[in-house]
PDB file of C-alpha atoms in Angstrom:
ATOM      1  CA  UNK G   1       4.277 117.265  48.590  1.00 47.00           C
ATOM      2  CA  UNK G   2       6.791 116.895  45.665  1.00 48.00           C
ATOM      3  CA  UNK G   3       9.235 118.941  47.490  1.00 46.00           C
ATOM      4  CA  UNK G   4       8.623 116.140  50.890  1.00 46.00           C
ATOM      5  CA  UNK G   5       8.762 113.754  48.621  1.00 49.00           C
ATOM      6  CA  UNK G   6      12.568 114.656  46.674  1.00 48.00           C
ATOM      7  CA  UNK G   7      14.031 115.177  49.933  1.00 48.00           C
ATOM      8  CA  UNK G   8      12.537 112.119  51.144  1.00 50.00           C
ATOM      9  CA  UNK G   9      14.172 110.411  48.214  1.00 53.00           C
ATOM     10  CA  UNK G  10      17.867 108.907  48.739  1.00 54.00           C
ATOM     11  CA  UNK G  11      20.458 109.888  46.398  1.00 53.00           C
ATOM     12  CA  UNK G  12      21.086 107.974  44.248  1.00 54.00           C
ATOM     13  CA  UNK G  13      24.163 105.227  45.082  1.00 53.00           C
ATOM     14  CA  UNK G  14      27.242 107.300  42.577  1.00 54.00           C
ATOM     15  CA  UNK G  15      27.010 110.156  44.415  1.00 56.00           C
ATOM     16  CA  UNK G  16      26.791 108.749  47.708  1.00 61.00           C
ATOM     17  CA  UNK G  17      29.933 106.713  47.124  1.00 65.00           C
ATOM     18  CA  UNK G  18      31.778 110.213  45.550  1.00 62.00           C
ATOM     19  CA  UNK G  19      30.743 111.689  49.480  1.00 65.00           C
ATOM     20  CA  UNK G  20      32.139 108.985  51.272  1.00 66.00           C
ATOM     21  CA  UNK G  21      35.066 109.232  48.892  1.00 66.00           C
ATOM     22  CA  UNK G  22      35.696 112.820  49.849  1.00 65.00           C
ATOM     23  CA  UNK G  23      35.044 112.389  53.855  1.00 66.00           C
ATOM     24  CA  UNK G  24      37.657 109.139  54.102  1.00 66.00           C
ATOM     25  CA  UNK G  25      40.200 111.579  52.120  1.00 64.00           C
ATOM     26  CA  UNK G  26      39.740 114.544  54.656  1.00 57.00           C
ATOM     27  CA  UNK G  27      39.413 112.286  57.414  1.00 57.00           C
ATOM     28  CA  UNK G  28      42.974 110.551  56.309  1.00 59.00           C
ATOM     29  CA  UNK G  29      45.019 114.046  55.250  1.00 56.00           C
ATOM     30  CA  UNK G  30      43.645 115.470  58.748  1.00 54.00           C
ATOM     31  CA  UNK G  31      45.011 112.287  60.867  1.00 53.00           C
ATOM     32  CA  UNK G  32      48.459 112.364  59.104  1.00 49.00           C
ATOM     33  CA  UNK G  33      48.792 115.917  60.023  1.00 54.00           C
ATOM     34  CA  UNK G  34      47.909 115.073  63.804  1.00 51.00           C
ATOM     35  CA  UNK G  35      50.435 112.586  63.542  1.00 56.00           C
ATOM     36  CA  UNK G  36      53.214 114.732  61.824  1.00 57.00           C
ATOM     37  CA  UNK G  37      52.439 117.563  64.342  1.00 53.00           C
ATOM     38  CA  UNK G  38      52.632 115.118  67.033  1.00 54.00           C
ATOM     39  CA  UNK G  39      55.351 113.591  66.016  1.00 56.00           C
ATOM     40  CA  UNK G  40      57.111 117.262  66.025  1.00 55.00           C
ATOM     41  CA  UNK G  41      56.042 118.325  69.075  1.00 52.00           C
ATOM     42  CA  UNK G  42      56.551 115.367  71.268  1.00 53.00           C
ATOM     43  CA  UNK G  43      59.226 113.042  69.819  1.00 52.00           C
ATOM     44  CA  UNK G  44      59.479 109.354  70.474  1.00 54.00           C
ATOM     45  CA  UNK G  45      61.274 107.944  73.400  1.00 49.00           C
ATOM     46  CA  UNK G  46      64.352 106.295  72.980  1.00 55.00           C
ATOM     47  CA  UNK G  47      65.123 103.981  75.540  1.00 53.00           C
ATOM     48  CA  UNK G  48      68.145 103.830  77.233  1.00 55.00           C
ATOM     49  CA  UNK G  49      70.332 101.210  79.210  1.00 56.00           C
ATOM     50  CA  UNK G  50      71.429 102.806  82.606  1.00 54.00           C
ATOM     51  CA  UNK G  51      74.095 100.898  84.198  1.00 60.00           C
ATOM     52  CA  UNK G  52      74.114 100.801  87.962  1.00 61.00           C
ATOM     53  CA  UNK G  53      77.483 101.835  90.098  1.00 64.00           C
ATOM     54  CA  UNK G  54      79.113  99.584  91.635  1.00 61.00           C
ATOM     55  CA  UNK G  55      81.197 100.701  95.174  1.00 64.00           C
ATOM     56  CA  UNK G  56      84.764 100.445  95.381  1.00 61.00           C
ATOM     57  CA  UNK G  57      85.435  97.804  97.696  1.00 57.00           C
ATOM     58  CA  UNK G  58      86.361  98.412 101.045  1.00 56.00           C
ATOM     59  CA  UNK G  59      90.512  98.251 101.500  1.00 54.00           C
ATOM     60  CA  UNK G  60      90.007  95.333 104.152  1.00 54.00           C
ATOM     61  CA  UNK G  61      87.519  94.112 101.761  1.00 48.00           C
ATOM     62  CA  UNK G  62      90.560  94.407  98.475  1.00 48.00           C
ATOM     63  CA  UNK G  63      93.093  92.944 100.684  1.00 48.00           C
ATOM     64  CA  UNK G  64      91.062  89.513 101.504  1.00 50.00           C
ATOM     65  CA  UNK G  65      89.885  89.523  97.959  1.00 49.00           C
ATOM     66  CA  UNK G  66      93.709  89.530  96.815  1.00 48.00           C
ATOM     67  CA  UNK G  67      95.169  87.051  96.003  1.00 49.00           C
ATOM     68  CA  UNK G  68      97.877  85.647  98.502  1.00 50.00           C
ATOM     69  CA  UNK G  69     101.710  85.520  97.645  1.00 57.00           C
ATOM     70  CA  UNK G  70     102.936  82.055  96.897  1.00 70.00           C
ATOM     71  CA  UNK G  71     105.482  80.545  99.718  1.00 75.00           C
ATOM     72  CA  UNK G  72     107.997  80.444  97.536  1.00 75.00           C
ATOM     73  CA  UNK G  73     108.234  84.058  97.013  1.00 76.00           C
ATOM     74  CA  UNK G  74     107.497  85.255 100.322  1.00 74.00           C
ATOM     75  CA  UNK G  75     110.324  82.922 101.701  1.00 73.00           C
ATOM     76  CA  UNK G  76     112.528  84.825  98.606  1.00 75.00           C
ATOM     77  CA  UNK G  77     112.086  88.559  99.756  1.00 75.00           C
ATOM     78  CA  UNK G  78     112.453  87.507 103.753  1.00 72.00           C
ATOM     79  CA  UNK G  79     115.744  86.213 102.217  1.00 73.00           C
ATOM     80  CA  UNK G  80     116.893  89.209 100.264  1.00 72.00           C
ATOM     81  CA  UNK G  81     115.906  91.499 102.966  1.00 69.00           C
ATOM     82  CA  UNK G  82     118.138  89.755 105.732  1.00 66.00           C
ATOM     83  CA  UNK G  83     120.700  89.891 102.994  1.00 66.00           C
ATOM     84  CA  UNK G  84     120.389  93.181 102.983  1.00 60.00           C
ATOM     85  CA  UNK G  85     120.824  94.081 106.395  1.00 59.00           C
ATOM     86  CA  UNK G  86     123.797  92.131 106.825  1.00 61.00           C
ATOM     87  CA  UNK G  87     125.672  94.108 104.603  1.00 59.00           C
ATOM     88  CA  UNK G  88     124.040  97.369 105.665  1.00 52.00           C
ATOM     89  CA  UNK G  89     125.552  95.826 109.142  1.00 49.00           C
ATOM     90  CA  UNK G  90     128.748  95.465 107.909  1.00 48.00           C
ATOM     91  CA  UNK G  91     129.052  98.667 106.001  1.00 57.00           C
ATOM     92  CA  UNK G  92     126.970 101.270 103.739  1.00 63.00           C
ATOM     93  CA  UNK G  93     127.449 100.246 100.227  1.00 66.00           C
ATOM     94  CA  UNK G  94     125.996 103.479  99.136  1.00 62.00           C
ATOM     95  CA  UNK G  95     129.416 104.821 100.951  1.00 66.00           C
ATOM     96  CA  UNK G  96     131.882 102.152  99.525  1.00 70.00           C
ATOM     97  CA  UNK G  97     130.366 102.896  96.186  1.00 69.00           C
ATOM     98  CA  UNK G  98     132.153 106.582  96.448  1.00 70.00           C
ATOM     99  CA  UNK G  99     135.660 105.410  96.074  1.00 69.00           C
ATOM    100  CA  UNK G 100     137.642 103.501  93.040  1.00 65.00           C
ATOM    101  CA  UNK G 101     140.340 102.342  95.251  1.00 60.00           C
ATOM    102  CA  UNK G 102     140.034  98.821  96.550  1.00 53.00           C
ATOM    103  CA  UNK G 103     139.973  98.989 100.706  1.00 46.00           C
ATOM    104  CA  UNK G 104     142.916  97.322 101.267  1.00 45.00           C
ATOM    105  CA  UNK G 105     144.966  99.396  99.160  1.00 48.00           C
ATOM    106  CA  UNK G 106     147.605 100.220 101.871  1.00 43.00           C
ATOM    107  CA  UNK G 107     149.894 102.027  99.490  1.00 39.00           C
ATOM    108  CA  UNK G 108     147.180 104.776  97.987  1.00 46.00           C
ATOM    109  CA  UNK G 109     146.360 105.068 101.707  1.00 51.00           C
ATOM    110  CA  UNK G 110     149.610 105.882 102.312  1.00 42.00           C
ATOM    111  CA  UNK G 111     149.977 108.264  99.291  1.00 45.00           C
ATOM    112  CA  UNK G 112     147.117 110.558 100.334  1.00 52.00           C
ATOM    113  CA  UNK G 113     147.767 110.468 104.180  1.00 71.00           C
ATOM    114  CA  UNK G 114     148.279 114.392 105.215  1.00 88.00           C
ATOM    115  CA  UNK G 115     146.071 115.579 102.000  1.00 94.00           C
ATOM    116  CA  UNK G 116     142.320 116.796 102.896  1.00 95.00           C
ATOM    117  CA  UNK G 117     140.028 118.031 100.403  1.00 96.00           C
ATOM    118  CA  UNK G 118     136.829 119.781 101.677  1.00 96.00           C
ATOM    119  CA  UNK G 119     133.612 121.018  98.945  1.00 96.00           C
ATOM    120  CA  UNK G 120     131.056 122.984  99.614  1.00 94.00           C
ATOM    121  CA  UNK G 121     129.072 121.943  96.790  1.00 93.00           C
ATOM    122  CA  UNK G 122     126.342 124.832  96.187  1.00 89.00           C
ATOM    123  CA  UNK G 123     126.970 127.188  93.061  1.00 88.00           C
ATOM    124  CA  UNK G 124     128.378 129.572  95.940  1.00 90.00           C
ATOM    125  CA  UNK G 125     130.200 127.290  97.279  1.00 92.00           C
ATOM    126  CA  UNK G 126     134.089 126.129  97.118  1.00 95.00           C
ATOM    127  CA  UNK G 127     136.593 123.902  96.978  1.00 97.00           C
ATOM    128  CA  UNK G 128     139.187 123.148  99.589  1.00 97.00           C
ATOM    129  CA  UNK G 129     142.716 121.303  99.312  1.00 96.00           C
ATOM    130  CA  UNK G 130     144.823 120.717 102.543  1.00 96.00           C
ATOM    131  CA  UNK G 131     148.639 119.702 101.978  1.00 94.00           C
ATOM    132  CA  UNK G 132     150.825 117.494 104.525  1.00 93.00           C
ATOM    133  CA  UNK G 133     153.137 120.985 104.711  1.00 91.00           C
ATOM    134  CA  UNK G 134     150.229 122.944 106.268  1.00 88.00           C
ATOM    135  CA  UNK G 135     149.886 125.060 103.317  1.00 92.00           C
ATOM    136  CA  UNK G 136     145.738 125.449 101.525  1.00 94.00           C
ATOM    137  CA  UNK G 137     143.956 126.122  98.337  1.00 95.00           C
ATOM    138  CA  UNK G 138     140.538 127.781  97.775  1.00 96.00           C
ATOM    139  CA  UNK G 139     139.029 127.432  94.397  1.00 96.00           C
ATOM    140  CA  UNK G 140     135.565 128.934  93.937  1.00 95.00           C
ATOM    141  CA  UNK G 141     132.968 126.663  92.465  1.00 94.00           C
ATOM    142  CA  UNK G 142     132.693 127.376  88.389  1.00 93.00           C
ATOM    143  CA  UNK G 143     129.155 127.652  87.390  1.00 88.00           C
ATOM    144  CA  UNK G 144     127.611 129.117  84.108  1.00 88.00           C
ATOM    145  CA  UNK G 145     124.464 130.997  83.968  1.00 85.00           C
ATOM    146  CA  UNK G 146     121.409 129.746  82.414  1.00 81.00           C
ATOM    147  CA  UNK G 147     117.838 130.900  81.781  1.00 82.00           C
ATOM    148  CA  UNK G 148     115.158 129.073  84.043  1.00 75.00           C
ATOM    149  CA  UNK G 149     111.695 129.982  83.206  1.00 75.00           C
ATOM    150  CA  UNK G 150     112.675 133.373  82.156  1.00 76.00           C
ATOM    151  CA  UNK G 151     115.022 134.004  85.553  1.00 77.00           C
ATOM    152  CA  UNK G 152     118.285 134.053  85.238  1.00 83.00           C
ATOM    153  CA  UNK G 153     120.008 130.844  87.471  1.00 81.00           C
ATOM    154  CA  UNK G 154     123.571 129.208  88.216  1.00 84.00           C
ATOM    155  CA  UNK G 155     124.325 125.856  87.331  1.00 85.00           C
ATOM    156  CA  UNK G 156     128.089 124.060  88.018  1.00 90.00           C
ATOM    157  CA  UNK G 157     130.277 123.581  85.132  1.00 91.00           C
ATOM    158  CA  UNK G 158     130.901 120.443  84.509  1.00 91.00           C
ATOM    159  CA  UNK G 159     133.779 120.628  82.190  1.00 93.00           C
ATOM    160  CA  UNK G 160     135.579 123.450  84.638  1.00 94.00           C
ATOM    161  CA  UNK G 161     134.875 121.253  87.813  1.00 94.00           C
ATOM    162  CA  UNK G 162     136.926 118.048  86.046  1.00 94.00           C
ATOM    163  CA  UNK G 163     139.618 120.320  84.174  1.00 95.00           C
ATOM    164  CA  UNK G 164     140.481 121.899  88.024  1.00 95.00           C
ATOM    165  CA  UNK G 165     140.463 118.537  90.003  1.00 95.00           C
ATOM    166  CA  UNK G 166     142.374 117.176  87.109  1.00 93.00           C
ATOM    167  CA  UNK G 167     144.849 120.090  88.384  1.00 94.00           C
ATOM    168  CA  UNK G 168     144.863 119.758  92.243  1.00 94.00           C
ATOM    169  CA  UNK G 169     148.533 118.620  93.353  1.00 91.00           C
ATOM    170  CA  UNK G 170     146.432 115.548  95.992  1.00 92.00           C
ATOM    171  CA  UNK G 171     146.901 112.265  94.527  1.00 92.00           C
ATOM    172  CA  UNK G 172     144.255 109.871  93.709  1.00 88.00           C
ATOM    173  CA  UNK G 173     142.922 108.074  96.756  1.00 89.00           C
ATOM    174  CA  UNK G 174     142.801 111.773  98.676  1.00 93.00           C
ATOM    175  CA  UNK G 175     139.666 111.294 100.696  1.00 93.00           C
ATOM    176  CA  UNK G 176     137.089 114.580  99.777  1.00 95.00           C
ATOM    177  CA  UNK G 177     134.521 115.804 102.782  1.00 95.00           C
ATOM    178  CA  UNK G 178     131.505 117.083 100.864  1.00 94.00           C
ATOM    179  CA  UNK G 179     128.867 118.616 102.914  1.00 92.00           C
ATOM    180  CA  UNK G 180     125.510 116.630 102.504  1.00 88.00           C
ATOM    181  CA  UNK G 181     122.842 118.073 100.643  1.00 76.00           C
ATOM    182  CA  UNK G 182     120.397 119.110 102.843  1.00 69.00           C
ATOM    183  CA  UNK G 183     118.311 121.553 101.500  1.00 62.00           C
ATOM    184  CA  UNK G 184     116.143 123.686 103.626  1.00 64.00           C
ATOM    185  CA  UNK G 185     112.296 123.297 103.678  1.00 65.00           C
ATOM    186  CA  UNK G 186     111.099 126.322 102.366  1.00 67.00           C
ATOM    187  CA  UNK G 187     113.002 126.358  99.241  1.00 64.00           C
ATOM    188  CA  UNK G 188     110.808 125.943  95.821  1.00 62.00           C
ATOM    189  CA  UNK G 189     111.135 122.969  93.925  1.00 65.00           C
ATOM    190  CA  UNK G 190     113.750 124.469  91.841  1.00 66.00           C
ATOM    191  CA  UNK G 191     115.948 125.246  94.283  1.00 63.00           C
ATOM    192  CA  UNK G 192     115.707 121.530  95.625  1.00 65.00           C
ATOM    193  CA  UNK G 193     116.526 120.394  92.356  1.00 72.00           C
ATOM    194  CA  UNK G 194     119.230 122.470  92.027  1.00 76.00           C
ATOM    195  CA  UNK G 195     120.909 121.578  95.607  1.00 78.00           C
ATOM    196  CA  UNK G 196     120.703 117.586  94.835  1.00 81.00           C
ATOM    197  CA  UNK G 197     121.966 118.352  91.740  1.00 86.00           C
ATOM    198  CA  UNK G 198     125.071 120.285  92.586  1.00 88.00           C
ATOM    199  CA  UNK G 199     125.741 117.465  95.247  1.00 90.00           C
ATOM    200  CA  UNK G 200     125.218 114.769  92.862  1.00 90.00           C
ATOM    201  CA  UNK G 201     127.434 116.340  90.215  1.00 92.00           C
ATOM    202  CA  UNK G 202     130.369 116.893  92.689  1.00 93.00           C
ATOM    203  CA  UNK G 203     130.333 112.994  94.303  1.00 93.00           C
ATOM    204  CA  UNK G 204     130.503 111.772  90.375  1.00 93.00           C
ATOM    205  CA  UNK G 205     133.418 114.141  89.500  1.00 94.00           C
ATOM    206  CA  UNK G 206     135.088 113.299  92.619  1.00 94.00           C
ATOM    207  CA  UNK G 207     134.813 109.536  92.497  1.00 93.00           C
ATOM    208  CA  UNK G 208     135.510 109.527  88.612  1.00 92.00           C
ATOM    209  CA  UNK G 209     138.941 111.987  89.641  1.00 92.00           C
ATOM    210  CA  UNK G 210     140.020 108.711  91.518  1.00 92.00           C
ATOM    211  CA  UNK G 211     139.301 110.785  94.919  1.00 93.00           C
ATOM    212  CA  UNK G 212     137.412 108.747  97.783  1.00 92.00           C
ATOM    213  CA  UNK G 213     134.245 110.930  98.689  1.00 92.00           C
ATOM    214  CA  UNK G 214     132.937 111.023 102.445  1.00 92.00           C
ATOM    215  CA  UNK G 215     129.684 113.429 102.907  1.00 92.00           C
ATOM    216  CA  UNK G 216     129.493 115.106 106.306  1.00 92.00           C
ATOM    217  CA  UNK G 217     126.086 116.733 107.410  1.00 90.00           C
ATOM    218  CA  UNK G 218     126.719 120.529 108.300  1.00 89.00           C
ATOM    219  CA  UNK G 219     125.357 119.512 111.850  1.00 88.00           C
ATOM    220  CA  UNK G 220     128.354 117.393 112.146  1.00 90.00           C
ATOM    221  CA  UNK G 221     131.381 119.757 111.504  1.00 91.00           C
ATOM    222  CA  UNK G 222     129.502 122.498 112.720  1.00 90.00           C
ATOM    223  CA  UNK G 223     129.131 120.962 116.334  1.00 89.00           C
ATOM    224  CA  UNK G 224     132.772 120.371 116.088  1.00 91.00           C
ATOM    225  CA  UNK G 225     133.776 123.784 115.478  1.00 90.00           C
ATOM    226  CA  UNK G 226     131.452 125.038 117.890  1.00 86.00           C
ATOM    227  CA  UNK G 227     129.166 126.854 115.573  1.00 85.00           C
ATOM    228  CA  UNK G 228     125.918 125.051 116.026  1.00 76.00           C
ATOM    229  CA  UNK G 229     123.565 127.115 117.667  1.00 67.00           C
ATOM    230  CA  UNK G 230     124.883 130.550 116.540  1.00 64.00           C
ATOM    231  CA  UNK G 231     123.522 133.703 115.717  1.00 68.00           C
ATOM    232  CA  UNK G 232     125.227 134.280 112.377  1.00 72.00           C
ATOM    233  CA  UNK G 233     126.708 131.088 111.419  1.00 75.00           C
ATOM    234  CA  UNK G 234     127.928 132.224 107.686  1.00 82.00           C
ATOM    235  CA  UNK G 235     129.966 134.820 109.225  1.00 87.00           C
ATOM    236  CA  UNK G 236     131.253 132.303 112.129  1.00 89.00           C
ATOM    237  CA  UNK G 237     132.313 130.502 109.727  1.00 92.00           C
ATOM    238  CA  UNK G 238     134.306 132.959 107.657  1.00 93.00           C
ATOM    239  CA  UNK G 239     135.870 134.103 111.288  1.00 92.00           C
ATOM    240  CA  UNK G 240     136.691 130.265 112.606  1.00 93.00           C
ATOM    241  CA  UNK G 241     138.281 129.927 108.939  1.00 94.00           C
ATOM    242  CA  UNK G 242     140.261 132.588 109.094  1.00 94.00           C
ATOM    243  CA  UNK G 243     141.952 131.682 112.774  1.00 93.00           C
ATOM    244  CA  UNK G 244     142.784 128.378 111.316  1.00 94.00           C
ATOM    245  CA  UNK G 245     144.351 129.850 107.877  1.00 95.00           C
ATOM    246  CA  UNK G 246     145.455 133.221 108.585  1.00 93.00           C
ATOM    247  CA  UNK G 247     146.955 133.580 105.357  1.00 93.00           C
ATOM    248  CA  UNK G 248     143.481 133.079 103.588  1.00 92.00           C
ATOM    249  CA  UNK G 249     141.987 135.753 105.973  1.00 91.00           C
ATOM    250  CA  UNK G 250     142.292 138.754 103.079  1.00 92.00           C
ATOM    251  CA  UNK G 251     139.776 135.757 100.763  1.00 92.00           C
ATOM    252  CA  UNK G 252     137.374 135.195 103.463  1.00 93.00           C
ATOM    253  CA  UNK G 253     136.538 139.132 104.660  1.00 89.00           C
ATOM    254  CA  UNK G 254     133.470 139.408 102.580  1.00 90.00           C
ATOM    255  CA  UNK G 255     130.003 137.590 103.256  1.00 89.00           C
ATOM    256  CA  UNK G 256     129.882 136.223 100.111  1.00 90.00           C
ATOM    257  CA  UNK G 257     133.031 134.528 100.819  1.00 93.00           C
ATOM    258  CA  UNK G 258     131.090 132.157 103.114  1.00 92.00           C
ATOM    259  CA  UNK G 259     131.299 129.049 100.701  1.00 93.00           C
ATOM    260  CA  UNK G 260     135.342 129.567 100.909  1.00 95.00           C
ATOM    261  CA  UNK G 261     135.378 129.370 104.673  1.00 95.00           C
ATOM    262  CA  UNK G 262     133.257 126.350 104.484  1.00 95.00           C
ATOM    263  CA  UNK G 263     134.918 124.395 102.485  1.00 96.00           C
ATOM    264  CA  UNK G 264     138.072 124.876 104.299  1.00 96.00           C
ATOM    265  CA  UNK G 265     136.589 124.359 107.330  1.00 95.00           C
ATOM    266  CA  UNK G 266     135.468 120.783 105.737  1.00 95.00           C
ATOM    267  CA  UNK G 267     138.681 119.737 105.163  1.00 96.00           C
ATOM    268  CA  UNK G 268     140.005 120.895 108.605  1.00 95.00           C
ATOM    269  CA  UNK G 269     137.455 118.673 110.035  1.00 94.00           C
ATOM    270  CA  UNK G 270     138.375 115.671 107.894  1.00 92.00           C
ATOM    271  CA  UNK G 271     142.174 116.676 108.589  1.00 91.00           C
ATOM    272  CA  UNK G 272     141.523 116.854 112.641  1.00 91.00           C
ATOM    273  CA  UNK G 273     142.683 120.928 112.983  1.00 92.00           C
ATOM    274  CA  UNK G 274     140.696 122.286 116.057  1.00 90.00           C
ATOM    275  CA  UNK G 275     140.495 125.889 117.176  1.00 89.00           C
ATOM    276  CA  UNK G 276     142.312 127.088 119.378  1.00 86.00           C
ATOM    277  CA  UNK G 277     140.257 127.586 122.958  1.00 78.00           C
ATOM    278  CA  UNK G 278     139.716 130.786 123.855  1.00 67.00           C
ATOM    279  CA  UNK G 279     140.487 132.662 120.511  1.00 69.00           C
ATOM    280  CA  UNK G 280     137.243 132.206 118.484  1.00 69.00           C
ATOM    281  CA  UNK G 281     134.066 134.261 120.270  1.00 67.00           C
ATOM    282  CA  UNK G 282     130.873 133.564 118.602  1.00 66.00           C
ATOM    283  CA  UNK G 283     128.997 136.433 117.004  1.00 60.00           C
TER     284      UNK G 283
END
């Protein structure tokens, strides 16, 4: 009954508070490691702004939502533009811009009458010069060599080009027939660039040399030689050259010697030679 009676007796109120004490401090070191491990396992979310995409605009859509050109400047380009094609109706600036002589210079007109100058302008090309007597001149292009992307390439020399029209015998105002540059589709981009190059080069040396530059497509003087639709038009050329300068034949017998024959077929065209019917057979 003593026994009953101590375990039926409460504790006294110290210790009880020391228990309570104890389970509060587990309680608390056991919820912070929930949290921690939580807090590891699961982090917290971050919230993020999302930004919606707008669609590009339809063109029609852009061009109403532009704004419209002022009056005034509309009524300024219609203007220029009709400007501009009545002087492209009266001539090609582009072409009046390749001579230093004024137009109505009748005496350097006179002064280079009989004198033809015809350039192939390629870095196998040549250079052409046609004197009143009948006589010709063939110069081969100069061109250095220069490293391209670890190839080997020809470019024109500028400096040789000016020091050898500075030495032609034609007097300023001698009108030069340049073949245009027309380079052919498949070429790389380097040999485009190297093409409008050679042909830009040659019209500035020509024009600064006091020479009045006319460019000729190779359809052009080709179709008036006859050598259009041939077979082997290089070597046409070479043989049509060398019926109209028989003396230059020996300078044209190899196929390199193509830019040669061009060139002084050129200047025959700009000096009016034709050849003879029924001498020249097409290959």
């Amino acid at each position: 009954m003593a026994a009953a009676a101590a375990a039926a007796t409460p504790p006294p109120s110290g210790s009880q508070d020391h228990m309570n004490a104890l389970r509060s401090t587990a309680l608390r070191r056991s919820t912070l490691h929930w949290d921690d491990a939580a807090a590891f396992f699961a982090p917290s979310f971050r919230s993020r702004s999302c930004r919606r995409r707008v669609p590009a605009p339809a063109p029609a859509a852009a061009a109403a939502s532009a704004p419209s050109r002022s009056p005034a400047r509309a009524k300024a380009r219609a203007r220029a533009r009709a400007k501009l094609l009545a002087d492209a109706g009266t001539g090609d600036p582009w072409l009046a811009s390749l001579s230093l002589l004024p137009v109505d210079d009748g005496a350097a007109a006179a002064a280079s009458s009989g004198w033809a100058i015809g350039i192939d302008p390629d870095t196998g090309g040549a250079i052409a010069v046609l004197s009143p007597d009948g006589s010709s001149q063939v110069f081969d292009n100069p061109f250095v060599h220069i490293v391209v992307s670890e190839v080997i390439r020809k470019r024109l020399d500028t400096k040789s080009i000016i020091e050898l029209l500075r030495g032609l015998e034609a007097p300023p105002g001698t009108t030069a027939y340049i073949e245009k540059s027309s380079p052919f589709p498949t070429d790389g981009k380097l040999g485009w660039w190297s093409t409008g190059f050679s042909y830009g080069l040659w019209i500035a040396a020509l024009v600064s040399s006091g020479f009045s530059v006319v460019p000729v497509a190779s359809q052009t003087w080709k179709a008036y030689f006859g050598l259009t639709r041939s077979g082997s038009p290089k070597d046409d050329s070479r043989q049509a050259a060398s019926i109209l300068f028989p003396d230059k034949a020996l300078s044209l017998n190899r196929k390199k010697h193509h830019g040669r024959a061009e060139a002084l077929l050129l200047a025959a065209y700009g000096k009016g030679l034709v050849l003879p019917s029924g001498v020249f057979s097409k290959t």
